[in-house]
Short mmCIF file of C-alpha atoms and ligand atoms in Angstrom, two decimals:
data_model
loop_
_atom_site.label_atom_id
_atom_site.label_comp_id
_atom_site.label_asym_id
_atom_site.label_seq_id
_atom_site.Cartn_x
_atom_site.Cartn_y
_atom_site.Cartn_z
CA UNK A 1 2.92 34.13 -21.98
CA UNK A 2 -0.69 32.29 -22.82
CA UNK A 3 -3.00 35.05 -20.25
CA UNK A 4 -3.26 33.10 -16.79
CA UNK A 5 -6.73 31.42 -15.90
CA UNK A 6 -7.50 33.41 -12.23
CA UNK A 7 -8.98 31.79 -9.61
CA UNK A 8 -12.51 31.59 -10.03
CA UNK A 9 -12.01 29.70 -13.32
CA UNK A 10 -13.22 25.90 -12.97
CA UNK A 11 -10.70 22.95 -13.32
CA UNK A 12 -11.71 19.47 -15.21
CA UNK A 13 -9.84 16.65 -13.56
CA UNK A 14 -10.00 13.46 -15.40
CA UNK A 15 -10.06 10.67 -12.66
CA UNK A 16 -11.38 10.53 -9.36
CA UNK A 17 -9.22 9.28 -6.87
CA UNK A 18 -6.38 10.52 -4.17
CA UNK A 19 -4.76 12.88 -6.69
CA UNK A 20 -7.70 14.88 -7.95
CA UNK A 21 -8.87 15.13 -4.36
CA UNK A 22 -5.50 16.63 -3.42
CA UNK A 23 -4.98 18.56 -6.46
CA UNK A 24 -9.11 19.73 -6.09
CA UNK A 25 -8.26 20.55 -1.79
CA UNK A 26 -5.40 23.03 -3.38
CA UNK A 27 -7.60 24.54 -6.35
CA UNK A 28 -10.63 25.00 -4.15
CA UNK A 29 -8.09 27.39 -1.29
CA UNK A 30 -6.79 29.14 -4.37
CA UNK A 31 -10.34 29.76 -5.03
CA UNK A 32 -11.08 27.93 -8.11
CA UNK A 33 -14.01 25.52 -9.46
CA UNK A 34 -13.62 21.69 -9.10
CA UNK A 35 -15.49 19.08 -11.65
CA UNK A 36 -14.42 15.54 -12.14
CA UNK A 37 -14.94 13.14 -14.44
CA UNK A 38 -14.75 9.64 -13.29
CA UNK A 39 -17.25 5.99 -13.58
CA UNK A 40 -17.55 6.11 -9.91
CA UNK A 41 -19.47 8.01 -7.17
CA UNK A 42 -18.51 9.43 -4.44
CA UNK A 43 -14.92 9.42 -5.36
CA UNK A 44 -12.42 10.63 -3.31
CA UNK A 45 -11.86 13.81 -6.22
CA UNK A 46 -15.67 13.89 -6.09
CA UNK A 47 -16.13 14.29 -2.39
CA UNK A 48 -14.29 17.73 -2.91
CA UNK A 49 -15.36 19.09 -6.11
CA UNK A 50 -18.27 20.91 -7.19
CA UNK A 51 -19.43 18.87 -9.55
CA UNK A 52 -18.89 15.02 -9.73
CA UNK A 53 -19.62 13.23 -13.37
CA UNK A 54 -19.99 10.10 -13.64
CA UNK A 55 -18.96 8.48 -16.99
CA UNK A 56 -16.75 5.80 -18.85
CA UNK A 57 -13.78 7.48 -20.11
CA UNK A 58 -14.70 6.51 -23.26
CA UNK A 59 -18.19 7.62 -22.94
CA UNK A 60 -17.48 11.14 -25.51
CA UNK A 61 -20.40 12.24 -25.27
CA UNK A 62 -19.63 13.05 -21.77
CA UNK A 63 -16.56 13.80 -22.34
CA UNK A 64 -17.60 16.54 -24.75
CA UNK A 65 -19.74 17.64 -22.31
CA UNK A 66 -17.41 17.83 -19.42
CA UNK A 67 -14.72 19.16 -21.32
CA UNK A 68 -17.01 22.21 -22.65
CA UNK A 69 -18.28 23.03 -18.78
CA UNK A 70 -13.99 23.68 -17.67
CA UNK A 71 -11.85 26.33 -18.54
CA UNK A 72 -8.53 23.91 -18.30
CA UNK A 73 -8.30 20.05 -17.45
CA UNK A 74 -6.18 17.69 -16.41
CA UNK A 75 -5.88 14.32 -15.30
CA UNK A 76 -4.60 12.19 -11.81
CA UNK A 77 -5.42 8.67 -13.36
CA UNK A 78 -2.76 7.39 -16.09
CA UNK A 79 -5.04 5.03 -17.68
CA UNK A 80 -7.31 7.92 -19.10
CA UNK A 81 -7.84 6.26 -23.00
CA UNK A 82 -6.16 8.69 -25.86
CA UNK A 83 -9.71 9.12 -27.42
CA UNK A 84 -10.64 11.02 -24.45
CA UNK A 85 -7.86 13.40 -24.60
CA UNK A 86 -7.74 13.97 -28.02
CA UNK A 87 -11.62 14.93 -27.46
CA UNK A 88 -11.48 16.67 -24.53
CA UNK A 89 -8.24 19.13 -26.80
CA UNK A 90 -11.05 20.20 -29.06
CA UNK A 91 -12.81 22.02 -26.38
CA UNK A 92 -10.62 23.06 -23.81
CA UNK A 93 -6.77 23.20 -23.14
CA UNK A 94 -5.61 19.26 -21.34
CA UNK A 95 -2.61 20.12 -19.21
CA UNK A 96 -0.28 18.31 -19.79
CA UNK A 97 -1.54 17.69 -23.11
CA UNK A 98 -2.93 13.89 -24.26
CA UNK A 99 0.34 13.17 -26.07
CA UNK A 100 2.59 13.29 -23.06
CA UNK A 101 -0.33 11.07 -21.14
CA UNK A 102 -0.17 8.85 -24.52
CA UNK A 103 4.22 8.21 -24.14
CA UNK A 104 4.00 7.71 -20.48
CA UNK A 105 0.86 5.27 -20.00
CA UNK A 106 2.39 2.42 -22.08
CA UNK A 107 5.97 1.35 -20.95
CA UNK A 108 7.16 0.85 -25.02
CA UNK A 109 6.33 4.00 -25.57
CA UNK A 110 7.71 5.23 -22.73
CA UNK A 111 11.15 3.44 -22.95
CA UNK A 112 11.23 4.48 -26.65
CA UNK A 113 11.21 8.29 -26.13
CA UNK A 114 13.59 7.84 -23.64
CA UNK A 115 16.12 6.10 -25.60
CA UNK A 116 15.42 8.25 -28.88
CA UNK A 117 16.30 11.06 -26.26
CA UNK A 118 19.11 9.65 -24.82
CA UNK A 119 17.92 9.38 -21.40
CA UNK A 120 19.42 6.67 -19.12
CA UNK A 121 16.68 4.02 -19.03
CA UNK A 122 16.74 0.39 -17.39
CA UNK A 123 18.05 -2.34 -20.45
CA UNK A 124 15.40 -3.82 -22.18
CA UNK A 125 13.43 -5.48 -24.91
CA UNK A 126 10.15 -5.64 -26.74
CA UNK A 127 8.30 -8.03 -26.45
CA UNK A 128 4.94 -8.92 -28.04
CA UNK A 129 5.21 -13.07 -28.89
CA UNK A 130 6.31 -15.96 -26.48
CA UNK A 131 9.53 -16.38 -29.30
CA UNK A 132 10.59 -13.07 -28.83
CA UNK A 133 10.52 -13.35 -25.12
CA UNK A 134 12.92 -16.32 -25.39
CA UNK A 135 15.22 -13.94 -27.62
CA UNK A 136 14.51 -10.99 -25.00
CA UNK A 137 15.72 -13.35 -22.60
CA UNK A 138 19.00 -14.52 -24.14
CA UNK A 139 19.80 -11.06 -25.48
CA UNK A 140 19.23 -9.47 -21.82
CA UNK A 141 20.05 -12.10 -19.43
CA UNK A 142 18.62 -13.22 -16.29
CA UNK A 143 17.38 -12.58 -13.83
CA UNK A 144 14.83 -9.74 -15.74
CA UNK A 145 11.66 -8.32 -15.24
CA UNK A 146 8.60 -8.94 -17.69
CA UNK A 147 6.14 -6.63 -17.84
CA UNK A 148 2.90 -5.60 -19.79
CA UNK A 149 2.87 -2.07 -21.87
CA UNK A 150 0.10 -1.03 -20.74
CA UNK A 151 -2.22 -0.96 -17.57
CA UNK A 152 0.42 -1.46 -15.33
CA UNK A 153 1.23 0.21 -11.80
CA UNK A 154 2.33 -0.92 -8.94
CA UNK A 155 3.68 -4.02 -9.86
CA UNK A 156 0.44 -5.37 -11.52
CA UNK A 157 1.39 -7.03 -14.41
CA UNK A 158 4.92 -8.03 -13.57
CA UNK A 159 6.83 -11.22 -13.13
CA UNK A 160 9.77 -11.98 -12.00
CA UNK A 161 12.07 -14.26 -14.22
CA UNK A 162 14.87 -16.01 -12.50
CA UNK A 163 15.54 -19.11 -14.44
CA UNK A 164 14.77 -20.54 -18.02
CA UNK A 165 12.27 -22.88 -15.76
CA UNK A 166 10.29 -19.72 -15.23
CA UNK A 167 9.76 -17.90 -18.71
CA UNK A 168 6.58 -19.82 -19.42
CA UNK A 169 4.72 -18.64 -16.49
CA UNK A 170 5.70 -15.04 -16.47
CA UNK A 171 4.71 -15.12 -19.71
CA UNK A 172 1.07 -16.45 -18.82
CA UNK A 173 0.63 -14.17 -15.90
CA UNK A 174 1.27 -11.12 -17.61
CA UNK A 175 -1.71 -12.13 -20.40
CA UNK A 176 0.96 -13.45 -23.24
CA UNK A 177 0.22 -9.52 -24.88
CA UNK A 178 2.48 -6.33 -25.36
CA UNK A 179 5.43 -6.30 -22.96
CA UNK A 180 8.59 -5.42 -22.03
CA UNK A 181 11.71 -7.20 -20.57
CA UNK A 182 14.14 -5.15 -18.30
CA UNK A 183 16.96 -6.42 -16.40
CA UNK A 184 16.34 -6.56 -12.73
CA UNK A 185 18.48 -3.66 -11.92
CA UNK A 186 20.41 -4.83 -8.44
CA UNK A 187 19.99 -1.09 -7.07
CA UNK A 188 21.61 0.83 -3.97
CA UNK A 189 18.06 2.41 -4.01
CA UNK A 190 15.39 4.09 -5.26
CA UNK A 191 14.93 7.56 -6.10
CA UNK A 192 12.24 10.05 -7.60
CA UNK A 193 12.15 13.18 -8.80
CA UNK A 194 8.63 15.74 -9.27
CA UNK A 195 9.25 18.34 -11.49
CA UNK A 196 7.09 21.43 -12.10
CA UNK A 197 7.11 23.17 -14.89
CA UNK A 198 4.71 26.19 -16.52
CA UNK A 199 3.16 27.62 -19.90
CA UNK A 200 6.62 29.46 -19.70
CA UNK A 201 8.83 26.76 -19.51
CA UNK A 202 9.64 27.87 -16.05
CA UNK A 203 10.89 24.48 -14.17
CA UNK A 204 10.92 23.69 -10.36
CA UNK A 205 10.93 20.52 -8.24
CA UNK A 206 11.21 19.14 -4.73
CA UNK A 207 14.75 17.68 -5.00
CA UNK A 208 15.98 14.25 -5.01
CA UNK A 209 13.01 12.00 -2.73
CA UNK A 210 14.23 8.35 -1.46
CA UNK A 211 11.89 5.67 -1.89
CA UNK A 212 11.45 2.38 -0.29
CA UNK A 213 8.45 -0.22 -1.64
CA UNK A 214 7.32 -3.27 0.02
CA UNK A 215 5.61 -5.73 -2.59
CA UNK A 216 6.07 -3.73 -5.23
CA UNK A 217 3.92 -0.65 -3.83
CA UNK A 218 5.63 2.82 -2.58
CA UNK A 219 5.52 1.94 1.45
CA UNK A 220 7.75 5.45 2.51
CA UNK A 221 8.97 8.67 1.05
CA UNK A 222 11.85 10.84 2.48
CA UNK A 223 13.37 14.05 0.91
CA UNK A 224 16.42 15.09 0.50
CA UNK A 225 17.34 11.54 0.00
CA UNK A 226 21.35 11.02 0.79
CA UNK A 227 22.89 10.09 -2.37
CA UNK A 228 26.06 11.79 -3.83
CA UNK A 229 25.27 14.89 -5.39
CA UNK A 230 26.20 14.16 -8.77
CA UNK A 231 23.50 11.73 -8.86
CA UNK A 232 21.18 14.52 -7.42
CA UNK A 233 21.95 16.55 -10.15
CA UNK A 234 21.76 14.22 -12.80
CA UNK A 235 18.75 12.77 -11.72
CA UNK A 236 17.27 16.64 -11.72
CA UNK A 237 19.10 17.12 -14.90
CA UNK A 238 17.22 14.04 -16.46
CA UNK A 239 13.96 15.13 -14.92
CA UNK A 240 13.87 18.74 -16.36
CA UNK A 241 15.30 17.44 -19.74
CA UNK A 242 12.23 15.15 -20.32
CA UNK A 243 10.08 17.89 -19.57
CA UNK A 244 11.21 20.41 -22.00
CA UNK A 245 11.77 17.64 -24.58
CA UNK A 246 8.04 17.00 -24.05
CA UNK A 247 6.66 20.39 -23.45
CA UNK A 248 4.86 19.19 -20.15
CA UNK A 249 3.05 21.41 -18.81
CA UNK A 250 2.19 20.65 -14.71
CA UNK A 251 4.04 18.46 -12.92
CA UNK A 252 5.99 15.38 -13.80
CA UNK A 253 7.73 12.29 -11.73
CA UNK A 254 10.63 10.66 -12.85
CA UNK A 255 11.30 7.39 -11.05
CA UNK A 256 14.77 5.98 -10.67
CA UNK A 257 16.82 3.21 -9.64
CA UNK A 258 20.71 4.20 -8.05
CA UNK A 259 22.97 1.49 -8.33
CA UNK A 260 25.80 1.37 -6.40
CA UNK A 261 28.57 2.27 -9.14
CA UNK A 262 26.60 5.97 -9.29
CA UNK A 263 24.84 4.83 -12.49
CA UNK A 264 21.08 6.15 -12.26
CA UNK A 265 18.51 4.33 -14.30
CA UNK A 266 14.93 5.87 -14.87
CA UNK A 267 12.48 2.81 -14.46
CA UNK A 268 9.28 5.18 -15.04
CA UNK A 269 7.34 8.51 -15.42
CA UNK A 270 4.28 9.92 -14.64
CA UNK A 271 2.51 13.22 -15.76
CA UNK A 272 0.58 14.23 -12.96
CA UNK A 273 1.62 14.47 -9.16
CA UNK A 274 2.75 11.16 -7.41
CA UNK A 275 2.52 9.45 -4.19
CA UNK A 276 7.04 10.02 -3.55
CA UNK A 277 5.18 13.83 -3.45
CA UNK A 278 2.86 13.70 -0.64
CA UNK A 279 4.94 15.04 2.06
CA UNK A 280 4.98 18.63 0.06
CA UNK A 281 1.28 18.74 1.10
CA UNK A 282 2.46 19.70 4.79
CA UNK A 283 6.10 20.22 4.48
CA UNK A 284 6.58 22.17 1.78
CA UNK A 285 6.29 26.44 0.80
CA UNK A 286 4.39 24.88 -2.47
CA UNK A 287 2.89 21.36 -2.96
CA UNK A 288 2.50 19.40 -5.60
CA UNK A 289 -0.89 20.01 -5.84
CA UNK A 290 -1.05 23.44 -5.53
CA UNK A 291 1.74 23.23 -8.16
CA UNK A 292 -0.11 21.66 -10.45
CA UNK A 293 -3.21 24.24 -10.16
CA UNK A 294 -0.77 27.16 -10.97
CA UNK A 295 1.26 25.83 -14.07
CA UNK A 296 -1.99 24.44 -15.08
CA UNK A 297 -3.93 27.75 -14.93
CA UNK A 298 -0.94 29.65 -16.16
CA UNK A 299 0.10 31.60 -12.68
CA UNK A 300 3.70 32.14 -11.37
CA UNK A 301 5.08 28.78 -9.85
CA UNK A 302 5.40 28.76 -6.24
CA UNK A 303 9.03 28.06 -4.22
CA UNK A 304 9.35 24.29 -3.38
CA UNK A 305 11.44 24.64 -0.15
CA UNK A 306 11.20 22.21 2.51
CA UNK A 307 9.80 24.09 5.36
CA UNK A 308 11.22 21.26 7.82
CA UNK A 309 12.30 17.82 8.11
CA UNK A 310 9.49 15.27 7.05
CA UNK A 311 8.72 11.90 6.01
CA UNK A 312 5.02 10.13 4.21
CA UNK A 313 4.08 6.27 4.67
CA UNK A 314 1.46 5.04 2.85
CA UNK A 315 -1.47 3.52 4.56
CA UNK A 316 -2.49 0.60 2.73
CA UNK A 317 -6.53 -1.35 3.20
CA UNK A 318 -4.14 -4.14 5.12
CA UNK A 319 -4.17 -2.08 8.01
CA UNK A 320 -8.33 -2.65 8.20
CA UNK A 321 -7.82 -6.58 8.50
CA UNK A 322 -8.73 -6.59 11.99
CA UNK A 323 -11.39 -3.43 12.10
CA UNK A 324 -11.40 0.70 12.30
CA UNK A 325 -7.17 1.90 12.70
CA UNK A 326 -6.57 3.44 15.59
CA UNK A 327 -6.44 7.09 14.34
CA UNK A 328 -6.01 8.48 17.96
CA UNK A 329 -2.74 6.45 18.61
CA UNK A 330 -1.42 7.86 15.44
CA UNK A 331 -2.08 11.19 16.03
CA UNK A 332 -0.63 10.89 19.77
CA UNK A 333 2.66 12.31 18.62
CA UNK A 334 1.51 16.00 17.92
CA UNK A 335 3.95 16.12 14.73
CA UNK A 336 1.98 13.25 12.77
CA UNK A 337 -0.28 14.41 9.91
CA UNK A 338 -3.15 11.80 9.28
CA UNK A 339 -4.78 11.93 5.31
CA UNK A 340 -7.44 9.90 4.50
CA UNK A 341 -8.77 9.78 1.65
CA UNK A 342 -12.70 8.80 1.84
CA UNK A 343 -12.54 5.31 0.10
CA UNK A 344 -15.47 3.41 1.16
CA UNK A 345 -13.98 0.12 1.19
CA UNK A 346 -10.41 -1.17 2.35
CA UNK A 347 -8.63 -3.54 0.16
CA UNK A 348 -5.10 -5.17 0.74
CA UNK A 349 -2.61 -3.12 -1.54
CA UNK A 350 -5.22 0.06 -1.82
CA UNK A 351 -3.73 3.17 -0.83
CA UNK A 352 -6.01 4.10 1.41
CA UNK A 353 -4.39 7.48 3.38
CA UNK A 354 -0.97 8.62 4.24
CA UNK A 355 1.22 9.59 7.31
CA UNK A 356 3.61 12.88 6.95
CA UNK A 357 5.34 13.33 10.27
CA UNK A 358 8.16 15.72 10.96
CA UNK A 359 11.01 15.15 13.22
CA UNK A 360 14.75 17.11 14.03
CA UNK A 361 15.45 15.19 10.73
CA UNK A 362 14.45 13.32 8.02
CA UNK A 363 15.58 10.16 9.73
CA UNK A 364 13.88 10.71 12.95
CA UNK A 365 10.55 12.33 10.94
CA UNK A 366 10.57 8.55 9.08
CA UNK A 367 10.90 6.76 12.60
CA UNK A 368 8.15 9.22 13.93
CA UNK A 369 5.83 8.05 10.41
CA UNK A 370 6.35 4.27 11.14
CA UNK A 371 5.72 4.58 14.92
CA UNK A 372 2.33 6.41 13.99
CA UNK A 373 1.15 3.72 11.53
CA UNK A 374 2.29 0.92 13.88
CA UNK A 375 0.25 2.79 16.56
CA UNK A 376 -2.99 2.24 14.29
CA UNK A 377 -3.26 -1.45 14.61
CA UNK A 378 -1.19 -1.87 17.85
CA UNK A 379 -2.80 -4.56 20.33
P1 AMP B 401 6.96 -0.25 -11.48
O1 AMP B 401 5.50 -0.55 -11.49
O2 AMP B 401 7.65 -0.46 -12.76
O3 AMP B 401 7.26 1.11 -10.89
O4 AMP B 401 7.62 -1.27 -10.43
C1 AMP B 401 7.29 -1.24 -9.06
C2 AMP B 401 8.51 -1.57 -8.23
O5 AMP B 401 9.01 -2.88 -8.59
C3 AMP B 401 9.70 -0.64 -8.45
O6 AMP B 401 9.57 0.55 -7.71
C4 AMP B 401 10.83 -1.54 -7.96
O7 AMP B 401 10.88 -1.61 -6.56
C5 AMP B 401 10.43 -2.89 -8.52
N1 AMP B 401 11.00 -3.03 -9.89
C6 AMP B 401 10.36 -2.77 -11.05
N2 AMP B 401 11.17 -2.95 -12.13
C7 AMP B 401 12.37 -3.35 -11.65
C8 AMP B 401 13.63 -3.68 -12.23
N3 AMP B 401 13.81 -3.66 -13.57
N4 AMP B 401 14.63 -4.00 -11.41
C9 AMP B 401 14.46 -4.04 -10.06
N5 AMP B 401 13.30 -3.75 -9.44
C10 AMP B 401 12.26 -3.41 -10.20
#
């Protein structure tokens, strides 16, 4: 085994948003250094780092710079350019390494190593000209799901195609460039899984989380989600098999879709920790985060057992519309956890903080979560 990087030892993070600043909470209580890269200030990674760089990713010469000052780095944003792994690799390790960011940030990419794998992925079909989007179309049927490569999350850059009537638009709205066409998978529901996984190959994860989005964007996260447990396994199976097959090291998501028939479909991946992972923060032995430090500095991985029924909604800029939240309503039920995560300004869609409560179980711990973000704007 590579020797371990001890607390102590300082951390690069690539990106400055809710991620790093989780990831940088757990490093700094395991008693490492913090420093970010990022083009803003005052980011939320930045707010709890040591040092806070501000640069354009492609900006090398900081890069360089940044990359010599860290004894490991990583990354929380997915749209970090290749260029600035690839340079950062020359100095220091990047874990997970550039080429795992460079397969998961573009959707091609992605859906290619998971087919070439033989990983159960969502149908689908290149797509780079207005032509072969009308072949995509005939070839996968409708209704189907365009969306860009790259630069996508969250449902930006996606359209919905329903009818012939409709190709022409979806086409425009996603910038007529690279794309892809899935079929809009009719699921039961949808699933992730967060995978761990060190310089050893050791693996863990958090079990089988249940997701439900509103517009596109995760709204709640509940563990142990209750599907059939050969679905659990596969979907664990899956998750663990496209880490080792890419030598990840740090922590993983796999994103699925269940359909009814049992059939599980992985719509998308991400190499760092996710936002279907925030509950571990409270409710877990070992978070994601703190997860992430030790397979990332080489330590022993920690147990990922749910210490007790839990459930995470998002808190989105929406809920500003009308002023400050009411933070003390939400924190009137003593089992409500309230992050925030220092953004300056509140925008619809941004993901802003998050609720964890815990209840007798995971149902009741959701109804507790909603209750406490209804409380923040309630009359
Ligand atoms: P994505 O950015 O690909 O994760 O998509 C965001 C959300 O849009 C997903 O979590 C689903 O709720 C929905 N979605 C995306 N692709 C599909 C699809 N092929 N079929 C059904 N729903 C989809």
């Amino acid at each position: 085994m590579t020797h371990a990087l001890l607390p102590g030892a300082t951390i690069g993070i690539l990106g400055g948003g809710q991620l790093g600043r989780m990831t940088a909470s757990a490093a700094r209580r395991l008693g490492y250094r913090v420093h970010t890269l990022s083009p803003g200030t005052d980011t939320p990674t930045g707010q709890l780092a040591d040092r806070e760089i501000t640069a354009d990713y492609d900006d090398l010469n900081a890069v360089s710079d940044f990359a010599r000052g860290v004894d490991v780095l990583t990354f929380e944003f997915e749209n970090v350019p290749s260029a600035t792994t690839d340079c950062a690799e020359r100095y220091t390790p990047v874990r997970p390494a550039g080429r795992v960011l460079h397969v998961c940030q573009n959707r091609t990419r992605e859906k290619r190593f998971l087919t070439a794998n033989g990983f159960p992925v969502t149908p689908f079909r290149e797509v780079n000209t207005r032509n072969r989007l009308g072949s995509a179309v005939r070839a996968i049927g409708l209704p189907a799901v365009l969306k860009t490569a790259g630069f996508g999350y969250d449902g930006k850059g996606q359209a919905v195609i329903r009818s012939d009537s409709e190709v022409d638009a979806a086409w425009a709205s996603i910038g007529a460039g690279d794309a892809v066409l899935e079929t809009l998978v009719d699921f039961q529901c949808e699933v992730s899984v967060i995978g761990a996984r060190g310089v050893d190959g050791t693996f863990t994860h958090w079990g089988v989380v249940a997701n439900e989005h509103r517009n596109h964007i995760l709204d709640v996260s509940i563990p142990g989600a209750a599907v059939p447990a050969p679905a659990r396994e596969r979907a664990v199976d899956v998750t663990r098999g496209i880490m080792d097959s890419l030598d990840v090291v740090g922590v993983l998501c796999v994103e699925f879709f269940l359909r009814a028939d049992g059939e599980l479909m992985v719509n998308e991946m991400a190499p760092r920790p996710h936002n279907s992972g925030h509950f571990t923060f409270d409710a877990s032995v070992t978070s994601q985060f703190e997860q992430q430090v030790r397979a990332i500095c080489g330590l022993p991985l920690g147990s990922t057992e749910l210490l007790r029924p839990a459930a995470m909604v998002n808190l989105l800029g929406d809920l500003w519309a009308a002023g400050e939240p009411n933070w003390s309503a939400a924190l009137r039920d003593s089992y409500v956890k309230l992050h925030l995560y220092g953004k300056n300004e509140a925008k619809p869609g941004r993901k802003m903080g998050h609720i964890v409560a815990f209840g007798s179980d995971h149902m009741d711990a959701r109804k507790r979560a909603l209750e406490a973000r209804a409380a923040l704007t309630a009359a």
